[in-house]
mmCIF file of C-alpha atoms in Angstrom:
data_model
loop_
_atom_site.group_PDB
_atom_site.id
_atom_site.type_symbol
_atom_site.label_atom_id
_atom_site.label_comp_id
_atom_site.label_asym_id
_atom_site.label_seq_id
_atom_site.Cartn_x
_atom_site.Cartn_y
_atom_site.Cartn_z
ATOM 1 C CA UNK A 1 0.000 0.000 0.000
ATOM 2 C CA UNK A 2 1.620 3.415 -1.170
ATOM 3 C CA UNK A 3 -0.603 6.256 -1.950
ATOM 4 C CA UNK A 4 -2.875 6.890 1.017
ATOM 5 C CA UNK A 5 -2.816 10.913 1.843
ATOM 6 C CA UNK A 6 -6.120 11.099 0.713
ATOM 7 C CA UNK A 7 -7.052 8.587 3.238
ATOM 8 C CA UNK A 8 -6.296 7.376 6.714
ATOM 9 C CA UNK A 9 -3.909 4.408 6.237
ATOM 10 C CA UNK A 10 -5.536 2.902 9.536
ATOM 11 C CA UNK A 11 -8.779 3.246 7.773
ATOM 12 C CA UNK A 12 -7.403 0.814 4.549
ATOM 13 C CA UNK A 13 -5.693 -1.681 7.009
ATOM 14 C CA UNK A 14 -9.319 -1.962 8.676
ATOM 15 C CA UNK A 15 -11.574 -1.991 5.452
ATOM 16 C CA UNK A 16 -8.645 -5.085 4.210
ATOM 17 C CA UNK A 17 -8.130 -7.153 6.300
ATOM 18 C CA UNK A 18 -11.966 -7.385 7.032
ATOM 19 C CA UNK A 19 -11.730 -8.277 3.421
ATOM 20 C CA UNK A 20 -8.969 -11.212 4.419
ATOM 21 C CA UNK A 21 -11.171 -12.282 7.606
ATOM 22 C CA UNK A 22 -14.461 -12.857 5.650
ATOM 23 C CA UNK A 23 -12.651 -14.419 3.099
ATOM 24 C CA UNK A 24 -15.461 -13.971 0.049
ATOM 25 C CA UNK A 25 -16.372 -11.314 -2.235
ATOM 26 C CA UNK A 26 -18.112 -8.055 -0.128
ATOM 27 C CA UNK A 27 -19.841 -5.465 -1.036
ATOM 28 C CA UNK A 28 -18.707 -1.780 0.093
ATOM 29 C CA UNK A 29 -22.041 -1.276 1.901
ATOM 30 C CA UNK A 30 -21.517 -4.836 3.713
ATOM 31 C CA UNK A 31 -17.928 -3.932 4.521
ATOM 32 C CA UNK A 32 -19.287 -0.290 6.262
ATOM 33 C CA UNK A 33 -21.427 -2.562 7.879
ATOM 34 C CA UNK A 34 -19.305 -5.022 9.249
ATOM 35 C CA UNK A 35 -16.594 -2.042 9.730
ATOM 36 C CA UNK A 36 -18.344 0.215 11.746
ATOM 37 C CA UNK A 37 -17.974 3.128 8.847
ATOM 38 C CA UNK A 38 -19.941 5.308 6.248
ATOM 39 C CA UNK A 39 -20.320 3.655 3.108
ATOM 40 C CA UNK A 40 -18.134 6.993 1.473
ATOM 41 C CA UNK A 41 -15.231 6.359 3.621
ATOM 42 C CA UNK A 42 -15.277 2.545 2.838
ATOM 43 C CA UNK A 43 -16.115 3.750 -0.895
ATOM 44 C CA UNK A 44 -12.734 5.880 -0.573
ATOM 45 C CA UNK A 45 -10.592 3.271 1.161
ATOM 46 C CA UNK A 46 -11.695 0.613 -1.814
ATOM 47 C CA UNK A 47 -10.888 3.672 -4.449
ATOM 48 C CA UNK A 48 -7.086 3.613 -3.032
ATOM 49 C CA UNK A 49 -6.712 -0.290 -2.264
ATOM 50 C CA UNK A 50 -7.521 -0.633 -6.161
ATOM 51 C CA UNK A 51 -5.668 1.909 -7.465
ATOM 52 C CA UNK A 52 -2.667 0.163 -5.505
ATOM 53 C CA UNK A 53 -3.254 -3.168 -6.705
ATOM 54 C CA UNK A 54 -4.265 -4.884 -3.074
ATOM 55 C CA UNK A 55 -7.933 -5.219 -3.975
ATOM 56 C CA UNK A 56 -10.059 -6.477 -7.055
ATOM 57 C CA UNK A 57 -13.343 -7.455 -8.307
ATOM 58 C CA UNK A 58 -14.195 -10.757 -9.093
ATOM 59 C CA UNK A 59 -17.757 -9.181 -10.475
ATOM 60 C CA UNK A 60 -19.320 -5.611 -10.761
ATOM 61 C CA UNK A 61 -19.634 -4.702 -6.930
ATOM 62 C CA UNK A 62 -17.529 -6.826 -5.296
ATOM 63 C CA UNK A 63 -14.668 -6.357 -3.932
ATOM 64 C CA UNK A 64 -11.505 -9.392 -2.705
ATOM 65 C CA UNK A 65 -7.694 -8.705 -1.516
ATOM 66 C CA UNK A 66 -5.461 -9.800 -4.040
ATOM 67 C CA UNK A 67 -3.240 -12.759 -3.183
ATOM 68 C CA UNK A 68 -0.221 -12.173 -2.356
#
């Protein structure tokens, strides 16, 4: 993870390795949900983890860490 000024990094650890823990494709309103956090922040952390290459979409919507 290397770009995150526009974000808290704290906020992207949370929003991924909730990701890693559920272990199946979310969606950002079920990740707000089962982070404690507005959908645009979640929305915002995704935006970031994707541009960075740690997250992708397996279908329209969904969102999975990348394997590492």
């Amino acid at each position: 993870m290397k770009n995150f000024a526009a974000i808290d990094f704290e906020t992207a650890t949370i929003v991924i390795e909730m990701m890693k823990r559920e272990a199946r494709p979310l969606k950002a309103r079920e990740l707000a949900e089962l982070c404690c956090m507005e959908r645009k922040v979640v929305d915002s952390a995704i935006r970031h983890l994707r541009e960075d290459g740690a997250v992708t979409s397996p279908k329209r919507g969904y969102w999975m860490p990348v394997d590492s």
